[in-house]
PDB file of C-alpha atoms in Angstrom:
ATOM      1  CA  MET A 159      -5.894  28.770  15.909  1.00 87.00           C
ATOM      2  CA  LYS A 160      -5.488  25.127  14.915  1.00 97.00           C
ATOM      3  CA  LYS A 161      -4.860  24.571  11.209  1.00 98.00           C
ATOM      4  CA  ILE A 162      -5.743  21.609   9.014  1.00 98.00           C
ATOM      5  CA  VAL A 163      -5.705  20.946   5.272  1.00 99.00           C
ATOM      6  CA  VAL A 164      -8.409  18.896   3.562  1.00 98.00           C
ATOM      7  CA  GLY A 165      -9.107  17.753   0.037  1.00 98.00           C
ATOM      8  CA  ALA A 166     -11.211  15.349  -1.989  1.00 98.00           C
ATOM      9  CA  ASP A 167     -11.785  14.107  -5.471  1.00 98.00           C
ATOM     10  CA  PRO A 168     -15.414  14.024  -6.710  1.00 98.00           C
ATOM     11  CA  PHE A 169     -16.068  10.661  -5.016  1.00 98.00           C
ATOM     12  CA  GLY A 170     -15.127  12.080  -1.618  1.00 98.00           C
ATOM     13  CA  PHE A 171     -16.551  15.575  -2.089  1.00 98.00           C
ATOM     14  CA  THR A 172     -19.843  15.186  -0.191  1.00 98.00           C
ATOM     15  CA  VAL A 173     -18.225  13.509   2.820  1.00 98.00           C
ATOM     16  CA  LYS A 174     -15.416  16.109   2.856  1.00 98.00           C
ATOM     17  CA  GLU A 175     -17.967  18.910   2.994  1.00 98.00           C
ATOM     18  CA  GLU A 176     -19.582  17.409   6.114  1.00 98.00           C
ATOM     19  CA  VAL A 177     -16.198  16.899   7.761  1.00 98.00           C
ATOM     20  CA  LYS A 178     -15.168  20.446   6.862  1.00 98.00           C
ATOM     21  CA  LYS A 179     -18.235  21.863   8.663  1.00 98.00           C
ATOM     22  CA  TYR A 180     -17.373  19.767  11.703  1.00 98.00           C
ATOM     23  CA  LEU A 181     -13.750  20.987  11.692  1.00 98.00           C
ATOM     24  CA  GLU A 182     -14.792  24.627  11.405  1.00 98.00           C
ATOM     25  CA  GLY A 183     -17.213  24.067  14.281  1.00 98.00           C
ATOM     26  CA  ARG A 184     -14.280  22.804  16.366  1.00 97.00           C
ATOM     27  CA  GLY A 185     -12.409  26.026  15.666  1.00 98.00           C
ATOM     28  CA  TYR A 186     -10.045  24.821  12.968  1.00 98.00           C
ATOM     29  CA  GLU A 187      -8.771  27.069  10.216  1.00 98.00           C
ATOM     30  CA  VAL A 188      -9.445  24.770   7.244  1.00 98.00           C
ATOM     31  CA  LEU A 189      -7.623  24.989   3.926  1.00 98.00           C
ATOM     32  CA  ASP A 190      -9.613  23.112   1.281  1.00 98.00           C
ATOM     33  CA  VAL A 191      -7.478  22.207  -1.753  1.00 98.00           C
ATOM     34  CA  GLY A 192     -10.481  20.901  -3.691  1.00 95.00           C
ATOM     35  CA  THR A 193     -12.767  19.609  -5.018  1.00 97.00           C
ATOM     36  CA  LEU A 194     -14.575  22.848  -4.135  1.00 97.00           C
ATOM     37  CA  ASP A 195     -17.788  22.232  -6.077  1.00 95.00           C
ATOM     38  CA  GLU A 196     -19.249  19.638  -8.402  1.00 91.00           C
ATOM     39  CA  GLU A 197     -18.504  21.713 -11.519  1.00 95.00           C
ATOM     40  CA  HIS A 198     -14.760  21.853 -10.844  1.00 96.00           C
ATOM     41  CA  PRO A 199     -13.526  18.362  -9.937  1.00 97.00           C
ATOM     42  CA  VAL A 200      -9.964  17.762  -8.770  1.00 98.00           C
ATOM     43  CA  ASP A 201      -8.354  14.386  -9.499  1.00 98.00           C
ATOM     44  CA  TYR A 202      -7.322  12.198  -6.564  1.00 98.00           C
ATOM     45  CA  TYR A 203      -3.607  12.413  -7.383  1.00 98.00           C
ATOM     46  CA  LYS A 204      -3.700  16.217  -7.345  1.00 98.00           C
ATOM     47  CA  VAL A 205      -5.515  16.226  -3.993  1.00 98.00           C
ATOM     48  CA  GLY A 206      -3.017  13.785  -2.462  1.00 98.00           C
ATOM     49  CA  SER A 207      -0.118  15.818  -3.800  1.00 98.00           C
ATOM     50  CA  GLU A 208      -1.434  19.189  -2.591  1.00 98.00           C
ATOM     51  CA  VAL A 209      -2.029  17.874   0.918  1.00 98.00           C
ATOM     52  CA  GLY A 210       1.245  15.942   0.951  1.00 98.00           C
ATOM     53  CA  LYS A 211       3.234  19.046  -0.004  1.00 98.00           C
ATOM     54  CA  ARG A 212       1.651  21.158   2.701  1.00 98.00           C
ATOM     55  CA  ILE A 213       2.265  18.569   5.410  1.00 98.00           C
ATOM     56  CA  SER A 214       5.810  17.806   4.256  1.00 98.00           C
ATOM     57  CA  SER A 215       6.749  21.501   4.205  1.00 98.00           C
ATOM     58  CA  GLY A 216       5.423  22.023   7.725  1.00 98.00           C
ATOM     59  CA  GLU A 217       2.866  24.564   6.527  1.00 98.00           C
ATOM     60  CA  TYR A 218       0.101  22.378   8.010  1.00 98.00           C
ATOM     61  CA  PRO A 219       0.512  19.908  10.880  1.00 98.00           C
ATOM     62  CA  GLN A 220      -2.226  17.519   9.769  1.00 98.00           C
ATOM     63  CA  GLY A 221      -4.708  16.790   7.034  1.00 98.00           C
ATOM     64  CA  ILE A 222      -7.784  14.808   6.043  1.00 99.00           C
ATOM     65  CA  ILE A 223      -8.149  13.486   2.482  1.00 98.00           C
ATOM     66  CA  PHE A 224     -10.892  11.695   0.609  1.00 98.00           C
ATOM     67  CA  CYS A 225     -11.416   9.847  -2.648  1.00 98.00           C
ATOM     68  CA  GLY A 226     -13.643   6.937  -3.635  1.00 98.00           C
ATOM     69  CA  THR A 227     -11.699   4.269  -1.772  1.00 98.00           C
ATOM     70  CA  GLY A 228      -9.281   6.518   0.105  1.00 98.00           C
ATOM     71  CA  MET A 229      -6.432   4.518  -1.446  1.00 98.00           C
ATOM     72  CA  GLY A 230      -5.466   6.809  -4.304  1.00 98.00           C
ATOM     73  CA  VAL A 231      -5.058   9.953  -2.215  1.00 98.00           C
ATOM     74  CA  ASN A 232      -3.303   7.867   0.443  1.00 98.00           C
ATOM     75  CA  ILE A 233      -0.725   6.496  -1.993  1.00 98.00           C
ATOM     76  CA  VAL A 234       0.111   9.943  -3.357  1.00 98.00           C
ATOM     77  CA  ALA A 235       0.250  11.753  -0.004  1.00 98.00           C
ATOM     78  CA  ASN A 236       2.608   9.104   1.372  1.00 98.00           C
ATOM     79  CA  LYS A 237       5.128   9.886  -1.390  1.00 97.00           C
ATOM     80  CA  TYR A 238       6.094  13.036   0.521  1.00 98.00           C
ATOM     81  CA  LYS A 239       8.745  12.997   3.236  1.00 97.00           C
ATOM     82  CA  GLY A 240       7.306  13.326   6.709  1.00 97.00           C
ATOM     83  CA  VAL A 241       3.779  12.413   5.652  1.00 98.00           C
ATOM     84  CA  TYR A 242       2.296   9.494   7.532  1.00 98.00           C
ATOM     85  CA  CYS A 243      -1.112   8.975   5.986  1.00 98.00           C
ATOM     86  CA  GLY A 244      -3.345   6.254   7.368  1.00 98.00           C
ATOM     87  CA  LEU A 245      -6.151   4.831   5.253  1.00 98.00           C
ATOM     88  CA  CYS A 246      -8.915   4.040   7.716  1.00 98.00           C
ATOM     89  CA  GLU A 247     -12.366   2.489   7.432  1.00 96.00           C
ATOM     90  CA  SER A 248     -13.428   2.540  11.085  1.00 98.00           C
ATOM     91  CA  VAL A 249     -13.423   4.853  14.068  1.00 98.00           C
ATOM     92  CA  MET A 250     -11.023   2.534  15.884  1.00 98.00           C
ATOM     93  CA  SER A 251      -8.526   2.409  13.025  1.00 98.00           C
ATOM     94  CA  ALA A 252      -8.637   6.220  12.757  1.00 98.00           C
ATOM     95  CA  ARG A 253      -7.853   6.493  16.464  1.00 98.00           C
ATOM     96  CA  LEU A 254      -5.123   3.864  16.383  1.00 98.00           C
ATOM     97  CA  CYS A 255      -3.360   5.220  13.288  1.00 98.00           C
ATOM     98  CA  LYS A 256      -2.485   8.278  15.396  1.00 98.00           C
ATOM     99  CA  ILE A 257      -1.760   6.409  18.645  1.00 98.00           C
ATOM    100  CA  ILE A 258       0.365   3.626  17.132  1.00 97.00           C
ATOM    101  CA  ASN A 259       1.839   5.168  13.973  1.00 97.00           C
ATOM    102  CA  ASN A 260       1.690   8.919  14.664  1.00 98.00           C
ATOM    103  CA  CYS A 261      -0.193   9.520  11.404  1.00 98.00           C
ATOM    104  CA  ASN A 262      -0.533  13.169  10.495  1.00 98.00           C
ATOM    105  CA  VAL A 263      -2.972  12.603   7.630  1.00 99.00           C
ATOM    106  CA  LEU A 264      -6.193  10.598   7.685  1.00 99.00           C
ATOM    107  CA  SER A 265      -7.510   9.125   4.438  1.00 98.00           C
ATOM    108  CA  ILE A 266     -11.181   8.146   4.127  1.00 98.00           C
ATOM    109  CA  GLY A 267     -13.063   6.468   1.279  1.00 98.00           C
ATOM    110  CA  GLY A 268     -16.154   8.410   0.296  1.00 97.00           C
ATOM    111  CA  LEU A 269     -17.787   5.396  -1.347  1.00 97.00           C
ATOM    112  CA  PHE A 270     -17.706   3.392   1.897  1.00 96.00           C
ATOM    113  CA  ASN A 271     -18.233   6.012   4.607  1.00 97.00           C
ATOM    114  CA  GLY A 272     -21.023   8.526   5.039  1.00 97.00           C
ATOM    115  CA  GLY A 273     -20.625  11.915   6.629  1.00 97.00           C
ATOM    116  CA  TYR A 274     -21.715  10.857  10.115  1.00 98.00           C
ATOM    117  CA  LYS A 275     -19.178   8.026  10.325  1.00 98.00           C
ATOM    118  CA  ALA A 276     -16.447  10.146   8.720  1.00 98.00           C
ATOM    119  CA  VAL A 277     -16.964  12.849  11.348  1.00 98.00           C
ATOM    120  CA  GLN A 278     -16.657  10.217  14.090  1.00 98.00           C
ATOM    121  CA  MET A 279     -13.438   8.982  12.475  1.00 98.00           C
ATOM    122  CA  VAL A 280     -12.015  12.490  12.250  1.00 98.00           C
ATOM    123  CA  GLU A 281     -12.936  13.204  15.862  1.00 98.00           C
ATOM    124  CA  ALA A 282     -11.195  10.005  17.007  1.00 98.00           C
ATOM    125  CA  PHE A 283      -8.127  10.874  14.919  1.00 98.00           C
ATOM    126  CA  LEU A 284      -7.856  14.445  16.187  1.00 98.00           C
ATOM    127  CA  ASP A 285      -8.460  13.546  19.834  1.00 98.00           C
ATOM    128  CA  ALA A 286      -5.885  10.739  19.885  1.00 98.00           C
ATOM    129  CA  GLU A 287      -2.295  11.271  21.007  1.00 97.00           C
ATOM    130  CA  PHE A 288       0.717   9.377  19.751  1.00 97.00           C
ATOM    131  CA  SER A 289       1.797   6.527  22.038  1.00 96.00           C
ATOM    132  CA  ILE A 290      -0.942   7.217  24.618  1.00 95.00           C
ATOM    133  CA  GLY A 291      -3.973   4.995  25.115  1.00 92.00           C
ATOM    134  CA  PHE A 292      -2.871   1.674  23.630  1.00 92.00           C
ATOM    135  CA  SER A 293      -2.444  -0.812  26.464  1.00 90.00           C
ATOM    136  CA  GLU A 294      -1.108  -3.557  24.192  1.00 92.00           C
ATOM    137  CA  ALA A 295       2.242  -1.768  23.738  1.00 91.00           C
ATOM    138  CA  ALA A 296       4.402   0.396  25.956  1.00 93.00           C
ATOM    139  CA  PRO A 297       4.698   4.015  24.812  1.00 95.00           C
ATOM    140  CA  GLU A 298       8.466   3.551  24.489  1.00 95.00           C
ATOM    141  CA  ALA A 299       7.954   0.665  22.041  1.00 94.00           C
ATOM    142  CA  LEU A 300       5.698   2.826  19.865  1.00 96.00           C
ATOM    143  CA  GLN A 301       8.186   5.696  20.006  1.00 96.00           C
ATOM    144  CA  ASP A 302      11.012   3.330  19.040  1.00 96.00           C
ATOM    145  CA  GLY A 303       8.924   2.120  16.101  1.00 96.00           C
ATOM    146  CA  LEU A 304       8.422   5.664  14.845  1.00 96.00           C
ATOM    147  CA  LYS A 305      12.140   6.340  15.261  1.00 96.00           C
ATOM    148  CA  GLY A 306      12.843   3.294  13.069  1.00 96.00           C
ATOM    149  CA  VAL A 307      10.415   4.528  10.419  1.00 96.00           C
ATOM    150  CA  LYS A 308      12.083   7.952  10.395  1.00 95.00           C
ATOM    151  CA  GLU A 309      15.513   6.350  10.024  1.00 96.00           C
ATOM    152  CA  ILE A 310      14.291   4.420   6.988  1.00 96.00           C
ATOM    153  CA  GLU A 311      12.765   7.610   5.583  1.00 94.00           C
ATOM    154  CA  GLU A 312      16.072   9.477   6.024  1.00 94.00           C
ATOM    155  CA  SER A 313      17.962   6.654   4.300  1.00 95.00           C
ATOM    156  CA  ILE A 314      15.664   7.084   1.306  1.00 94.00           C
ATOM    157  CA  TYR A 315      15.233  10.883   1.186  1.00 92.00           C
ATOM    158  CA  GLY A 316      18.122  12.194   3.218  1.00 89.00           C
ATOM    159  CA  LYS A 317      17.746  14.606   6.101  1.00 82.00           C
TER     160      LYS A 317
END
């Protein structure tokens, strides 16, 4: 079964719930790190950290995170080694963050995107493949770019 981790602060909660239903309908085993209900909010930095840890450790291969703008959870998740979180506001950017940058986490702003659009973004993200489907750059160039990013990451964090 495919696994994915999701999380949201209160501003992304409603959109996350719609996306979660979609993911379960696609057969994903979904770990929700919160906010789980309106009475028990989880701050954006805790959501970003919980998802970041699970991706960085290899426990989960990909994740979807939400907050009001998508920026807060994005900043925190990207602090973790091996996490490539793309903040996206369109279906095309969600697709291209995987194709061009090999993002393994998608960040969506709940204040700017409703459930329908967020589901379309998630679908585009999940269905995209790294370095395939972007005619403006050769797959090798995209792969070389990712290699360069990983080298920088190793110089900062070590292997």
